[in-house]
Short mmCIF file of C-alpha atoms and ligand atoms in Angstrom, two decimals:
data_model
loop_
_atom_site.label_atom_id
_atom_site.label_comp_id
_atom_site.label_asym_id
_atom_site.label_seq_id
_atom_site.Cartn_x
_atom_site.Cartn_y
_atom_site.Cartn_z
CA MET A 1 -2.14 -13.67 13.88
CA ASN A 2 -3.35 -17.15 12.50
CA ASN A 3 -1.03 -18.13 10.00
CA THR A 4 -3.02 -21.32 9.07
CA VAL A 5 -5.45 -21.02 6.25
CA THR A 6 -7.58 -24.04 5.55
CA ASN A 7 -10.00 -24.84 2.68
CA ALA A 8 -12.55 -27.01 4.02
CA ASP A 9 -14.38 -27.88 0.82
CA GLN A 10 -11.60 -29.37 -0.92
CA GLU A 11 -8.24 -30.86 -0.49
CA PRO A 12 -5.73 -28.17 -1.43
CA LEU A 13 -3.48 -28.55 -4.38
CA VAL A 14 -0.51 -27.27 -2.32
CA ARG A 15 -0.24 -27.36 1.53
CA ILE A 16 2.51 -25.55 3.11
CA GLN A 17 3.06 -26.71 6.56
CA ASN A 18 4.91 -24.78 9.30
CA ILE A 19 7.73 -23.75 6.77
CA SER A 20 10.63 -21.92 8.11
CA LYS A 21 13.98 -20.81 6.29
CA VAL A 22 16.65 -19.48 8.19
CA PHE A 23 19.98 -17.77 6.65
CA GLY A 24 22.39 -17.41 9.31
CA SER A 25 20.27 -15.43 11.81
CA THR A 26 17.59 -14.18 9.49
CA TYR A 27 14.27 -16.06 9.60
CA ALA A 28 13.65 -15.10 5.64
CA VAL A 29 10.42 -17.34 6.04
CA ASP A 30 8.99 -17.81 9.55
CA ASN A 31 6.80 -20.84 10.20
CA ILE A 32 4.29 -20.20 7.39
CA SER A 33 1.26 -22.55 6.90
CA LEU A 34 -0.73 -22.05 3.93
CA ASP A 35 -3.22 -23.79 1.36
CA ILE A 36 -3.32 -23.17 -2.14
CA GLU A 37 -6.65 -24.51 -3.98
CA GLU A 38 -6.39 -25.98 -7.35
CA LYS A 39 -6.40 -23.53 -10.36
CA ALA A 40 -6.12 -20.48 -8.17
CA PHE A 41 -4.29 -17.15 -9.22
CA PHE A 42 -2.55 -16.94 -6.10
CA SER A 43 -0.30 -13.96 -4.95
CA LEU A 44 2.45 -13.76 -2.32
CA LEU A 45 2.37 -10.04 -1.86
CA GLY A 46 4.52 -8.05 0.40
CA SER A 47 7.24 -5.27 0.47
CA SER A 48 11.10 -6.04 -0.38
CA GLY A 49 12.75 -8.58 1.75
CA CYS A 50 9.66 -9.80 3.25
CA GLY A 51 10.32 -13.50 2.14
CA LYS A 52 8.33 -14.19 -0.75
CA THR A 53 11.11 -15.20 -3.44
CA THR A 54 12.39 -17.50 -0.61
CA LEU A 55 9.06 -18.96 -0.23
CA LEU A 56 8.37 -19.55 -4.04
CA ARG A 57 11.92 -21.15 -4.24
CA MET A 58 11.17 -23.63 -1.67
CA LEU A 59 7.86 -24.47 -3.75
CA ALA A 60 10.13 -24.84 -6.59
CA GLY A 61 12.60 -27.02 -4.74
CA PHE A 62 15.56 -24.48 -5.24
CA GLU A 63 15.66 -23.85 -1.76
CA THR A 64 15.41 -26.46 1.28
CA PRO A 65 13.23 -25.61 4.18
CA THR A 66 14.80 -25.18 7.56
CA GLU A 67 11.70 -26.68 9.08
CA GLY A 68 8.23 -27.71 7.79
CA ARG A 69 6.84 -29.76 4.99
CA ILE A 70 5.53 -28.84 1.64
CA TYR A 71 2.97 -31.24 -0.08
CA ILE A 72 1.61 -31.10 -3.52
CA ASP A 73 -1.65 -32.97 -4.61
CA GLY A 74 -0.96 -35.06 -1.42
CA GLN A 75 2.39 -35.83 -1.94
CA ASP A 76 5.26 -34.63 0.67
CA VAL A 77 7.49 -33.20 -1.97
CA THR A 78 10.12 -31.46 0.45
CA ASP A 79 12.94 -33.53 -0.32
CA LEU A 80 12.15 -34.00 -3.99
CA PRO A 81 14.45 -32.21 -6.47
CA PRO A 82 12.93 -29.38 -8.88
CA TYR A 83 12.50 -31.50 -11.83
CA GLU A 84 10.64 -34.07 -10.13
CA ARG A 85 8.02 -31.68 -8.64
CA GLN A 86 4.95 -31.16 -10.95
CA VAL A 87 6.18 -27.40 -10.90
CA ASN A 88 7.68 -25.09 -13.19
CA MET A 89 9.00 -21.79 -12.36
CA MET A 90 9.32 -18.55 -14.56
CA PHE A 91 12.19 -16.29 -13.39
CA GLN A 92 12.37 -12.56 -12.60
CA SER A 93 15.33 -12.22 -14.77
CA TYR A 94 13.47 -14.45 -17.70
CA ALA A 95 16.69 -16.58 -17.76
CA LEU A 96 16.70 -17.19 -21.32
CA PHE A 97 19.47 -18.80 -23.16
CA PRO A 98 21.03 -16.10 -25.34
CA HIS A 99 22.53 -18.27 -27.95
CA MET A 100 19.35 -20.16 -28.67
CA THR A 101 16.51 -19.09 -30.53
CA VAL A 102 12.95 -18.46 -29.21
CA ALA A 103 11.51 -21.76 -30.25
CA ASP A 104 14.65 -23.58 -29.01
CA ASN A 105 14.30 -21.88 -25.80
CA ILE A 106 10.91 -23.07 -25.64
CA ALA A 107 11.58 -26.89 -26.60
CA TYR A 108 14.52 -27.04 -24.24
CA GLY A 109 12.66 -28.76 -21.44
CA LEU A 110 10.99 -31.01 -23.97
CA LYS A 111 14.06 -31.88 -25.55
CA GLN A 112 15.73 -32.97 -22.00
CA ASP A 113 12.42 -34.94 -21.21
CA ARG A 114 13.07 -36.75 -24.49
CA MET A 115 9.67 -35.76 -26.30
CA ALA A 116 9.59 -36.98 -29.66
CA ARG A 117 10.55 -34.59 -32.44
CA ALA A 118 7.04 -33.90 -34.02
CA GLN A 119 5.33 -33.78 -30.71
CA ARG A 120 7.68 -31.05 -29.70
CA ASP A 121 7.46 -29.21 -32.66
CA GLU A 122 3.67 -29.05 -32.46
CA ARG A 123 3.95 -27.99 -28.52
CA VAL A 124 6.36 -25.24 -29.43
CA ARG A 125 3.88 -24.05 -32.33
CA ASP A 126 0.89 -24.07 -29.63
CA MET A 127 2.99 -22.16 -26.97
CA LEU A 128 4.18 -19.25 -29.48
CA ALA A 129 0.26 -19.12 -30.63
CA LEU A 130 -0.54 -19.08 -27.01
CA VAL A 131 1.40 -16.09 -26.01
CA GLN A 132 1.00 -14.32 -29.33
CA ILE A 133 4.37 -14.36 -31.00
CA GLU A 134 3.98 -16.81 -33.92
CA LYS A 135 6.46 -15.21 -36.00
CA LEU A 136 9.16 -14.69 -33.56
CA GLY A 137 10.19 -18.48 -33.55
CA HIS A 138 13.47 -18.25 -35.08
CA ARG A 139 14.74 -14.94 -33.37
CA LYS A 140 17.19 -14.74 -30.73
CA PRO A 141 16.35 -13.15 -27.26
CA HIS A 142 18.51 -10.19 -28.05
CA GLN A 143 16.63 -9.48 -31.08
CA LEU A 144 13.14 -9.22 -29.00
CA SER A 145 11.65 -6.08 -26.93
CA GLY A 146 11.08 -6.79 -23.23
CA GLY A 147 7.45 -7.55 -23.34
CA GLN A 148 8.37 -10.05 -26.11
CA ARG A 149 11.17 -11.79 -23.84
CA GLN A 150 8.84 -11.87 -21.10
CA ARG A 151 6.14 -13.87 -23.44
CA VAL A 152 9.20 -16.23 -24.41
CA ALA A 153 9.82 -16.99 -20.86
CA LEU A 154 6.11 -17.34 -20.28
CA ALA A 155 5.96 -19.83 -23.19
CA ARG A 156 9.13 -21.72 -21.94
CA ALA A 157 7.61 -22.16 -18.59
CA LEU A 158 4.17 -23.38 -19.79
CA ALA A 159 5.82 -25.61 -22.53
CA LYS A 160 5.65 -28.59 -20.22
CA LEU A 161 2.25 -27.96 -19.25
CA PRO A 162 3.11 -28.06 -15.44
CA LYS A 163 0.37 -28.41 -12.62
CA ILE A 164 1.71 -25.44 -11.02
CA LEU A 165 3.65 -22.44 -12.41
CA LEU A 166 5.42 -20.29 -10.22
CA LEU A 167 5.90 -16.64 -11.68
CA ASP A 168 8.52 -14.38 -9.58
CA GLU A 169 7.64 -10.89 -10.48
CA PRO A 170 6.50 -11.70 -14.00
CA LEU A 171 5.61 -8.23 -15.29
CA GLY A 172 8.39 -6.52 -13.19
CA ALA A 173 10.48 -5.31 -16.52
CA LEU A 174 7.58 -3.98 -18.51
CA ASP A 175 6.66 -0.55 -18.32
CA ARG A 176 3.50 0.72 -17.01
CA LYS A 177 1.43 0.25 -19.81
CA LEU A 178 2.55 -3.00 -21.26
CA ARG A 179 2.22 -4.46 -17.45
CA GLU A 180 -1.40 -3.28 -17.30
CA GLN A 181 -2.01 -5.10 -20.73
CA THR A 182 -0.11 -8.12 -19.69
CA GLN A 183 -1.99 -8.48 -16.41
CA PHE A 184 -5.29 -9.13 -17.92
CA GLU A 185 -3.61 -11.56 -20.74
CA LEU A 186 -1.87 -13.50 -18.01
CA VAL A 187 -5.36 -13.93 -16.17
CA ASN A 188 -7.18 -15.06 -19.52
CA LEU A 189 -4.12 -17.51 -20.18
CA GLN A 190 -4.45 -19.08 -16.75
CA GLU A 191 -8.45 -19.48 -16.57
CA ARG A 192 -7.83 -20.95 -20.28
CA LEU A 193 -5.17 -23.65 -19.18
CA GLY A 194 -6.55 -24.41 -15.70
CA ILE A 195 -2.83 -24.10 -14.40
CA THR A 196 -2.45 -23.05 -10.77
CA PHE A 197 -0.49 -19.75 -10.53
CA ILE A 198 1.52 -18.74 -7.82
CA VAL A 199 2.83 -15.21 -8.24
CA VAL A 200 5.37 -13.13 -6.17
CA THR A 201 4.61 -9.46 -6.61
CA HIS A 202 5.35 -6.38 -4.57
CA ASP A 203 2.80 -4.33 -6.23
CA GLN A 204 -0.71 -4.32 -4.34
CA GLU A 205 -2.49 -3.08 -7.77
CA GLU A 206 -1.07 -6.20 -9.76
CA ALA A 207 -2.20 -8.36 -6.77
CA MET A 208 -5.46 -6.80 -6.87
CA THR A 209 -6.02 -6.99 -10.64
CA MET A 210 -4.99 -10.44 -11.00
CA SER A 211 -5.56 -12.77 -8.03
CA SER A 212 -8.10 -15.11 -6.90
CA ARG A 213 -6.62 -15.03 -3.55
CA ILE A 214 -3.65 -12.96 -2.07
CA ALA A 215 -1.41 -13.95 0.94
CA LEU A 216 -0.13 -10.48 2.29
CA MET A 217 3.44 -11.17 3.82
CA ARG A 218 5.15 -9.30 6.53
CA GLU A 219 8.87 -10.06 7.71
CA GLY A 220 8.72 -13.55 7.05
CA ARG A 221 5.02 -14.18 8.15
CA ILE A 222 1.67 -14.13 6.48
CA GLU A 223 -0.22 -10.95 7.82
CA GLN A 224 -3.65 -11.93 6.14
CA VAL A 225 -4.96 -14.25 3.36
CA ASP A 226 -8.06 -13.56 1.35
CA SER A 227 -9.85 -12.55 -1.88
CA PRO A 228 -8.85 -9.01 -3.23
CA ARG A 229 -12.06 -8.06 -2.19
CA ARG A 230 -12.09 -8.91 1.05
CA MET A 231 -8.43 -7.90 1.79
CA TYR A 232 -9.74 -4.14 0.70
CA GLU A 233 -13.05 -4.12 2.55
CA PHE A 234 -11.90 -6.13 5.50
CA PRO A 235 -8.35 -5.92 6.30
CA LEU A 236 -7.50 -7.28 9.44
CA SER A 237 -4.58 -5.21 10.89
CA ARG A 238 -3.52 -1.53 10.19
CA TYR A 239 -0.69 -3.14 8.28
CA ALA A 240 -2.96 -4.71 5.84
CA ALA A 241 -5.11 -1.68 5.48
CA SER A 242 -2.24 0.47 4.58
CA PHE A 243 -0.43 -1.98 2.30
CA ILE A 244 -3.75 -2.37 0.15
CA GLY A 245 -4.96 0.76 -1.34
CA ASN A 246 -5.22 4.16 0.54
CA VAL A 247 -7.01 4.48 3.89
CA ASN A 248 -7.37 6.91 6.90
CA LEU A 249 -6.71 5.52 10.36
CA PHE A 250 -8.00 7.25 13.50
CA GLU A 251 -6.28 6.19 16.84
CA GLY A 252 -8.91 5.84 19.85
CA THR A 253 -10.44 3.78 22.51
CA VAL A 254 -13.58 1.62 22.65
CA SER A 255 -16.20 3.78 25.13
CA SER A 256 -19.10 1.61 24.50
CA GLN A 257 -20.91 -1.02 22.36
CA ASP A 258 -24.58 -1.64 21.63
CA GLY A 259 -24.94 -4.81 19.43
CA ASP A 260 -22.57 -4.27 16.45
CA GLN A 261 -22.48 -0.60 17.02
CA VAL A 262 -19.14 0.18 18.65
CA ARG A 263 -18.29 3.77 19.81
CA VAL A 264 -14.89 5.05 19.72
CA ASP A 265 -13.20 8.17 21.61
CA SER A 266 -10.71 9.66 19.19
CA GLU A 267 -8.83 12.79 19.58
CA GLU A 268 -7.53 12.79 16.27
CA ALA A 269 -11.00 12.66 14.80
CA GLY A 270 -12.00 15.51 17.33
CA GLY A 271 -14.62 13.48 19.24
CA GLN A 272 -16.68 9.99 18.95
CA LEU A 273 -16.83 7.57 15.92
CA LEU A 274 -19.35 5.03 15.43
CA VAL A 275 -18.31 1.76 13.67
CA ARG A 276 -20.32 -1.22 12.90
CA HIS A 277 -18.37 -4.22 14.28
CA SER A 278 -19.93 -7.42 15.09
CA GLN A 279 -16.92 -8.80 17.54
CA PRO A 280 -17.06 -8.06 21.03
CA MET A 281 -14.95 -5.28 22.18
CA THR A 282 -13.54 -4.20 25.88
CA VAL A 283 -14.39 -0.60 26.87
CA GLY A 284 -11.19 1.10 27.22
CA MET A 285 -9.44 -1.17 24.45
CA PRO A 286 -7.26 0.75 22.17
CA VAL A 287 -8.40 0.70 18.67
CA THR A 288 -8.08 2.02 15.09
CA VAL A 289 -10.97 3.02 12.99
CA ALA A 290 -9.99 2.62 9.23
CA VAL A 291 -12.05 4.51 6.49
CA ARG A 292 -11.11 4.52 2.71
CA PRO A 293 -11.33 8.04 1.46
CA GLU A 294 -13.77 6.94 -1.13
CA LYS A 295 -16.23 5.92 1.52
CA ILE A 296 -16.39 9.46 2.87
CA ARG A 297 -18.46 12.02 1.50
CA MET A 298 -19.32 15.73 1.99
CA ALA A 299 -21.84 16.02 4.59
CA GLN A 300 -24.75 18.14 4.18
CA ALA A 301 -26.80 20.25 6.80
CA GLY A 302 -29.66 17.33 8.19
CA ASP A 303 -27.42 14.56 6.96
CA ASP A 304 -27.80 11.37 9.11
CA LEU A 305 -24.13 10.75 9.09
CA PRO A 306 -23.20 9.33 12.61
CA ASN A 307 -19.60 10.40 11.88
CA GLN A 308 -18.86 14.09 10.88
CA MET A 309 -15.96 16.36 11.18
CA GLN A 310 -15.17 19.82 9.56
CA GLY A 311 -11.78 20.27 8.36
CA VAL A 312 -9.46 22.85 5.74
CA ILE A 313 -8.63 21.59 2.48
CA ARG A 314 -4.76 21.74 2.43
CA GLU A 315 -3.96 20.04 -0.81
CA ILE A 316 -5.89 18.87 -3.84
CA ALA A 317 -4.60 16.36 -6.66
CA TYR A 318 -6.50 16.22 -9.65
CA LEU A 319 -5.97 12.78 -11.10
CA GLY A 320 -8.38 13.21 -14.10
CA ASP A 321 -10.87 10.56 -13.05
CA GLU A 322 -11.00 11.41 -9.62
CA SER A 323 -9.49 14.38 -7.44
CA ILE A 324 -7.93 13.67 -3.81
CA TYR A 325 -8.46 16.28 -1.02
CA HIS A 326 -6.32 16.38 1.91
CA VAL A 327 -8.57 17.99 4.81
CA GLU A 328 -7.00 19.04 7.85
CA LEU A 329 -8.81 18.67 10.96
CA ALA A 330 -8.78 20.77 14.19
CA SER A 331 -6.48 18.22 15.83
CA GLY A 332 -4.14 18.51 12.92
CA LYS A 333 -5.11 15.08 11.57
CA ARG A 334 -5.13 14.97 7.83
CA VAL A 335 -7.77 13.01 6.09
CA LYS A 336 -7.96 11.83 2.52
CA TYR A 337 -11.07 12.24 0.73
CA THR A 338 -11.61 11.31 -2.94
CA GLN A 339 -14.45 12.73 -5.09
CA PRO A 340 -15.06 11.46 -8.56
CA ASN A 341 -15.00 14.20 -11.33
CA VAL A 342 -18.29 13.59 -12.77
CA GLN A 343 -19.11 17.47 -12.90
CA ALA A 344 -17.36 19.96 -15.25
CA LEU A 345 -14.81 21.50 -13.32
CA ALA A 346 -16.43 24.77 -13.26
CA GLU A 347 -19.18 23.63 -11.01
CA LEU A 348 -16.89 21.90 -8.58
CA PRO A 349 -16.67 24.65 -5.92
CA LEU A 350 -13.93 22.96 -3.68
CA THR A 351 -10.81 25.18 -3.07
CA TRP A 352 -7.67 25.34 -1.27
CA GLY A 353 -8.21 26.79 2.25
CA GLN A 354 -11.91 26.21 1.98
CA THR A 355 -13.65 24.58 5.13
CA ILE A 356 -15.79 21.32 4.73
CA ALA A 357 -17.68 18.88 6.47
CA LEU A 358 -17.02 15.41 5.80
CA GLY A 359 -18.83 12.18 7.09
CA TRP A 360 -19.61 8.53 6.71
CA TYR A 361 -21.95 5.65 7.81
CA ALA A 362 -20.99 3.38 10.47
CA ASP A 363 -20.73 0.41 8.31
CA ARG A 364 -18.44 2.16 5.65
CA CYS A 365 -15.42 1.91 8.10
CA GLY A 366 -13.98 -0.76 9.80
CA LEU A 367 -12.45 -1.28 13.63
CA LEU A 368 -8.77 -2.79 13.82
CA ALA A 369 -7.55 -4.07 16.96
CA GLN A 370 -3.90 -3.21 16.54
P1 ATP B 1 12.38 -8.85 -2.88
O1 ATP B 1 10.86 -8.30 -3.53
O2 ATP B 1 13.23 -7.74 -2.62
O3 ATP B 1 12.70 -9.64 -3.99
P2 ATP B 1 11.41 -10.89 -1.01
O4 ATP B 1 10.31 -10.79 -0.31
O5 ATP B 1 11.36 -11.75 -2.46
O6 ATP B 1 12.10 -9.29 -1.36
P3 ATP B 1 13.36 -12.70 -0.06
O7 ATP B 1 14.47 -12.48 -1.24
O8 ATP B 1 12.65 -13.89 0.12
O9 ATP B 1 12.46 -11.55 0.00
O10 ATP B 1 14.33 -12.44 1.16
C1 ATP B 1 13.89 -12.55 2.32
C2 ATP B 1 15.04 -12.51 3.48
O11 ATP B 1 16.05 -13.33 3.36
C3 ATP B 1 16.12 -10.96 3.20
O12 ATP B 1 16.12 -10.45 4.48
C4 ATP B 1 17.06 -11.34 2.12
O13 ATP B 1 18.05 -10.39 2.58
C5 ATP B 1 17.25 -12.94 2.89
N1 ATP B 1 18.18 -13.59 2.11
C6 ATP B 1 17.22 -14.20 0.90
N2 ATP B 1 18.40 -15.01 0.35
C7 ATP B 1 19.40 -15.15 0.99
C8 ATP B 1 20.77 -15.98 1.14
N3 ATP B 1 20.84 -16.89 0.28
N4 ATP B 1 21.43 -15.73 2.04
C9 ATP B 1 21.18 -15.01 2.94
N5 ATP B 1 20.16 -14.21 3.04
C10 ATP B 1 19.13 -14.44 2.15
#
């Protein structure tokens, strides 16, 4: 996997060059190179322990890289302390000072920078308004809800108007509803301020909703860097395909290629699959065909779907807006197929134990080499 991502059009705001961090014998971050463009909403996404927080802490200056360099705005900041970088960090725990009021919490960094009183008060008022807690300036953190504390932490991190804001699981402490609502607020805020956000999250839905770009991390390395849409539509590996959204994976081997049409023998699928894929493939090469549940449809007699298979419905999950069907093929492989619930329930004929034919077009699936 190529860990280097360059943006030819513009000098990146952040350049991470061959960065590693070793704790004892653990490579928490393993030779990562990454460019992050200005005004991006950039997410570091990955499962627990993959090195996201360590990478973020190295950007902030709280952790020294074992190897590699970090550049911000063209300047090598690797050896600079946190307060000399144009970076601020919002911590997972919020780390508010419990004995200080909300306003004093927000003013703290400004005071340290010796900002004049009047200007400081104005900035605090602006920040309170920005995160919509104008009336809470006099309260102490323990007199706030979790969502309000999150806003204070955000206001405090933004008060110095940093060039880059680093956020470690910023919505982690919020319940699901508040999380979803706050995701949009965070994006609006980022767009309005034009500050580059770099966010750590383990939640793929959250990363998909908020980010302009996502770096998917795995065991200290970058698996793929892409826009949310490309990450979903064109995952480069089985890992990326499975991490982002639902996917059906069929093991097989390449049997032939004619231009961008690749045929794959797959026992699991019960025959041959046809995939549109423009890269040259070698016959006999082991591959995986990936197809998202929503790209599959029920096949009718006379359909021209090149990929077709029959199976028995084993499970149905009704999710309100859509239903997910688990369909067992003759090979024993289970295929997930989703259908939007546009019709009234009574019109839906599908039931447990029923045999159905499924199919999809060659350009609705992807070919993964690993
Ligand atoms: P999570 O989502 O659980 O916070 P993460 O992706 O942020 O995980 P890191 O906190 O960066 O992961 O940790 C990466 C690896 O480095 C883990 O194996 C962790 O145990 C190890 N690690 C992190 N900090 C230290 C430390 N100070 N000393 C020793 N090992 C550490």
